[in-house]
Amino acid sequence: MENMKQLVLIFLSLFAIVSYANAQYDVSIHFDKSKKSLELYIKNNTNKLFFLRPNPSMVDLKDVGSFIRVIYKDKNDNVLDKSEWLIYEFLHKGEYRAGQYLWGHENKRYGYRIGGKRKGIYKVEVYVQIEARDAKELDKIYRKELREEYLWE
């Protein structure tokens, strides 16, 4: 019985840590069918400053950092194409650096046009991964993932 109590205590402690990490910031996306665009929203729920990873020197690392992956599929669920980019990659020169930071209680919006001239698209799968490093406690990195699927038309 004592082992069961310890196991429950460990589980509750881990749950509290995960809940705290998830409470640092919220991530959501919106797909606009008519404009063929995605909007990514990140809301900092704290008064802390976060660096959105990767910094430009880490760009070559696969599946690390804050990025969006879009997979274009046909009606039979076959992959037609896919694209991937850093969340701040397409910002204008003046906004690029600011796009790498998430200030205390800031709501940040990133917009993207997708699809281009691809033909036969039935749906898109969108995967967003955000990694944010605490600016004061550099060993603390918070990661969130979000997967959504949208019909193209």
CSV table of C-alpha atoms in Angstrom, one decimal:
chain,number,residue,atom,x,y,z
A,1,MET,CA,0.0,0.0,0.0
A,2,GLU,CA,2.9,2.3,0.8
A,3,ASN,CA,4.3,1.8,-2.8
A,4,MET,CA,0.9,2.8,-4.2
A,5,LYS,CA,0.9,6.0,-2.2
A,6,GLN,CA,4.4,6.9,-3.4
A,7,LEU,CA,3.4,6.1,-7.0
A,8,VAL,CA,0.3,8.4,-6.8
A,9,LEU,CA,2.4,11.2,-5.2
A,10,ILE,CA,5.0,10.9,-8.0
A,11,PHE,CA,2.2,11.0,-10.7
A,12,LEU,CA,0.6,14.0,-9.1
A,13,SER,CA,3.9,15.8,-8.9
A,14,LEU,CA,4.7,15.1,-12.6
A,15,PHE,CA,1.2,16.3,-13.5
A,16,ALA,CA,1.7,19.5,-11.7
A,17,ILE,CA,5.0,20.1,-13.5
A,18,VAL,CA,3.5,19.4,-16.9
A,19,SER,CA,0.5,21.6,-16.1
A,20,TYR,CA,2.8,24.4,-15.1
A,21,ALA,CA,4.8,24.1,-18.3
A,22,ASN,CA,1.7,24.0,-20.4
A,23,ALA,CA,0.4,27.1,-18.7
A,24,GLN,CA,3.3,29.3,-19.8
A,25,TYR,CA,1.8,30.1,-23.2
A,26,ASP,CA,-1.1,29.1,-25.4
A,27,VAL,CA,-0.9,28.2,-29.1
A,28,SER,CA,-3.7,28.2,-31.7
A,29,ILE,CA,-4.1,28.3,-35.4
A,30,HIS,CA,-6.8,29.4,-37.8
A,31,PHE,CA,-7.2,28.4,-41.5
A,32,ASP,CA,-9.0,30.8,-43.8
A,33,LYS,CA,-10.3,28.7,-46.8
A,34,SER,CA,-11.1,31.6,-49.0
A,35,LYS,CA,-7.7,33.3,-48.7
A,36,LYS,CA,-5.8,30.0,-48.3
A,37,SER,CA,-3.9,31.3,-45.3
A,38,LEU,CA,-3.0,30.3,-41.9
A,39,GLU,CA,-2.8,32.4,-38.8
A,40,LEU,CA,-0.8,31.3,-35.8
A,41,TYR,CA,-1.4,32.8,-32.4
A,42,ILE,CA,0.8,32.6,-29.4
A,43,LYS,CA,-0.2,34.1,-26.1
A,44,ASN,CA,2.2,34.5,-23.2
A,45,ASN,CA,0.4,33.8,-20.0
A,46,THR,CA,3.2,35.0,-17.8
A,47,ASN,CA,5.2,38.2,-17.3
A,48,LYS,CA,8.4,36.3,-18.4
A,49,LEU,CA,10.3,36.9,-21.6
A,50,PHE,CA,10.8,33.9,-23.9
A,51,PHE,CA,13.1,33.3,-26.8
A,52,LEU,CA,11.3,31.3,-29.5
A,53,ARG,CA,13.7,28.6,-30.7
A,54,PRO,CA,15.6,28.1,-32.9
A,55,ASN,CA,17.8,31.1,-33.2
A,56,PRO,CA,19.1,31.5,-36.7
A,57,SER,CA,22.3,29.5,-36.0
A,58,MET,CA,20.2,26.4,-35.2
A,59,VAL,CA,18.1,26.4,-38.4
A,60,ASP,CA,19.6,23.2,-39.8
A,61,LEU,CA,18.5,21.1,-36.8
A,62,LYS,CA,15.6,18.9,-37.9
A,63,ASP,CA,12.4,19.0,-35.7
A,64,VAL,CA,14.0,21.4,-33.2
A,65,GLY,CA,12.4,24.7,-32.4
A,66,SER,CA,9.4,26.7,-33.5
A,67,PHE,CA,8.1,25.7,-36.9
A,68,ILE,CA,5.1,24.9,-39.0
A,69,ARG,CA,4.8,21.9,-41.2
A,70,VAL,CA,1.9,21.7,-43.8
A,71,ILE,CA,1.2,18.5,-45.6
A,72,TYR,CA,-1.1,18.7,-48.7
A,73,LYS,CA,-3.2,15.6,-49.4
A,74,ASP,CA,-5.6,14.5,-52.1
A,75,LYS,CA,-9.0,12.8,-51.6
A,76,ASN,CA,-7.3,9.4,-51.2
A,77,ASP,CA,-5.1,10.7,-48.4
A,78,ASN,CA,-2.0,10.6,-50.7
A,79,VAL,CA,0.6,13.2,-49.9
A,80,LEU,CA,0.9,15.6,-52.8
A,81,ASP,CA,3.5,17.9,-51.2
A,82,LYS,CA,4.7,19.4,-48.0
A,83,SER,CA,6.4,22.5,-46.8
A,84,GLU,CA,8.0,23.6,-43.5
A,85,TRP,CA,9.3,26.8,-42.2
A,86,LEU,CA,10.3,28.6,-39.0
A,87,ILE,CA,7.4,30.6,-37.6
A,88,TYR,CA,9.1,33.9,-38.0
A,89,GLU,CA,10.8,33.1,-41.3
A,90,PHE,CA,8.6,35.2,-43.6
A,91,LEU,CA,8.4,38.3,-41.5
A,92,HIS,CA,9.7,41.6,-43.0
A,93,LYS,CA,13.2,42.6,-42.1
A,94,GLY,CA,12.1,45.0,-39.3
A,95,GLU,CA,9.8,42.4,-37.7
A,96,TYR,CA,12.1,39.3,-38.1
A,97,ARG,CA,14.1,39.9,-34.9
A,98,ALA,CA,11.0,40.9,-32.9
A,99,GLY,CA,9.3,37.7,-34.1
A,100,GLN,CA,11.8,35.6,-32.3
A,101,TYR,CA,10.7,36.9,-28.8
A,102,LEU,CA,7.6,36.5,-26.8
A,103,TRP,CA,7.3,39.3,-24.2
A,104,GLY,CA,5.4,39.1,-20.9
A,105,HIS,CA,1.6,38.8,-21.5
A,106,GLU,CA,2.1,39.4,-25.2
A,107,ASN,CA,-0.3,38.1,-27.9
A,108,LYS,CA,1.7,37.4,-31.0
A,109,ARG,CA,0.2,36.7,-34.5
A,110,TYR,CA,1.9,35.3,-37.5
A,111,GLY,CA,0.3,35.1,-40.9
A,112,TYR,CA,1.1,32.8,-43.8
A,113,ARG,CA,-0.2,32.2,-47.4
A,114,ILE,CA,-0.2,28.6,-48.3
A,115,GLY,CA,-0.9,26.3,-51.2
A,116,GLY,CA,0.6,28.3,-54.1
A,117,LYS,CA,-0.3,26.7,-57.4
A,118,ARG,CA,-0.6,23.2,-56.2
A,119,LYS,CA,-3.3,21.2,-57.9
A,120,GLY,CA,-5.6,18.4,-56.6
A,121,ILE,CA,-5.5,19.5,-52.9
A,122,TYR,CA,-8.4,18.1,-50.8
A,123,LYS,CA,-7.1,18.7,-47.3
A,124,VAL,CA,-4.1,20.1,-45.4
A,125,GLU,CA,-2.6,18.7,-42.2
A,126,VAL,CA,-0.9,21.4,-40.2
A,127,TYR,CA,1.6,20.6,-37.4
A,128,VAL,CA,2.9,23.5,-35.2
A,129,GLN,CA,5.7,23.1,-32.8
A,130,ILE,CA,6.7,25.9,-30.5
A,131,GLU,CA,9.8,25.8,-28.3
A,132,ALA,CA,10.3,28.8,-26.0
A,133,ARG,CA,13.3,29.3,-23.8
A,134,ASP,CA,13.0,31.3,-20.6
A,135,ALA,CA,15.2,34.4,-21.0
A,136,LYS,CA,16.3,34.3,-17.3
A,137,GLU,CA,16.5,30.6,-16.7
A,138,LEU,CA,18.1,29.4,-20.0
A,139,ASP,CA,17.9,25.7,-19.0
A,140,LYS,CA,14.1,25.9,-19.0
A,141,ILE,CA,12.6,25.2,-22.4
A,142,TYR,CA,8.8,24.8,-22.9
A,143,ARG,CA,7.5,22.9,-25.8
A,144,LYS,CA,4.0,22.8,-27.3
A,145,GLU,CA,2.7,20.9,-30.3
A,146,LEU,CA,-0.6,21.3,-32.1
A,147,ARG,CA,-2.0,19.2,-35.0
A,148,GLU,CA,-5.0,20.2,-37.1
A,149,GLU,CA,-6.6,19.1,-40.3
A,150,TYR,CA,-8.5,21.3,-42.6
A,151,LEU,CA,-10.5,20.7,-45.8
A,152,TRP,CA,-9.0,22.8,-48.7
A,153,GLU,CA,-12.3,23.8,-50.3
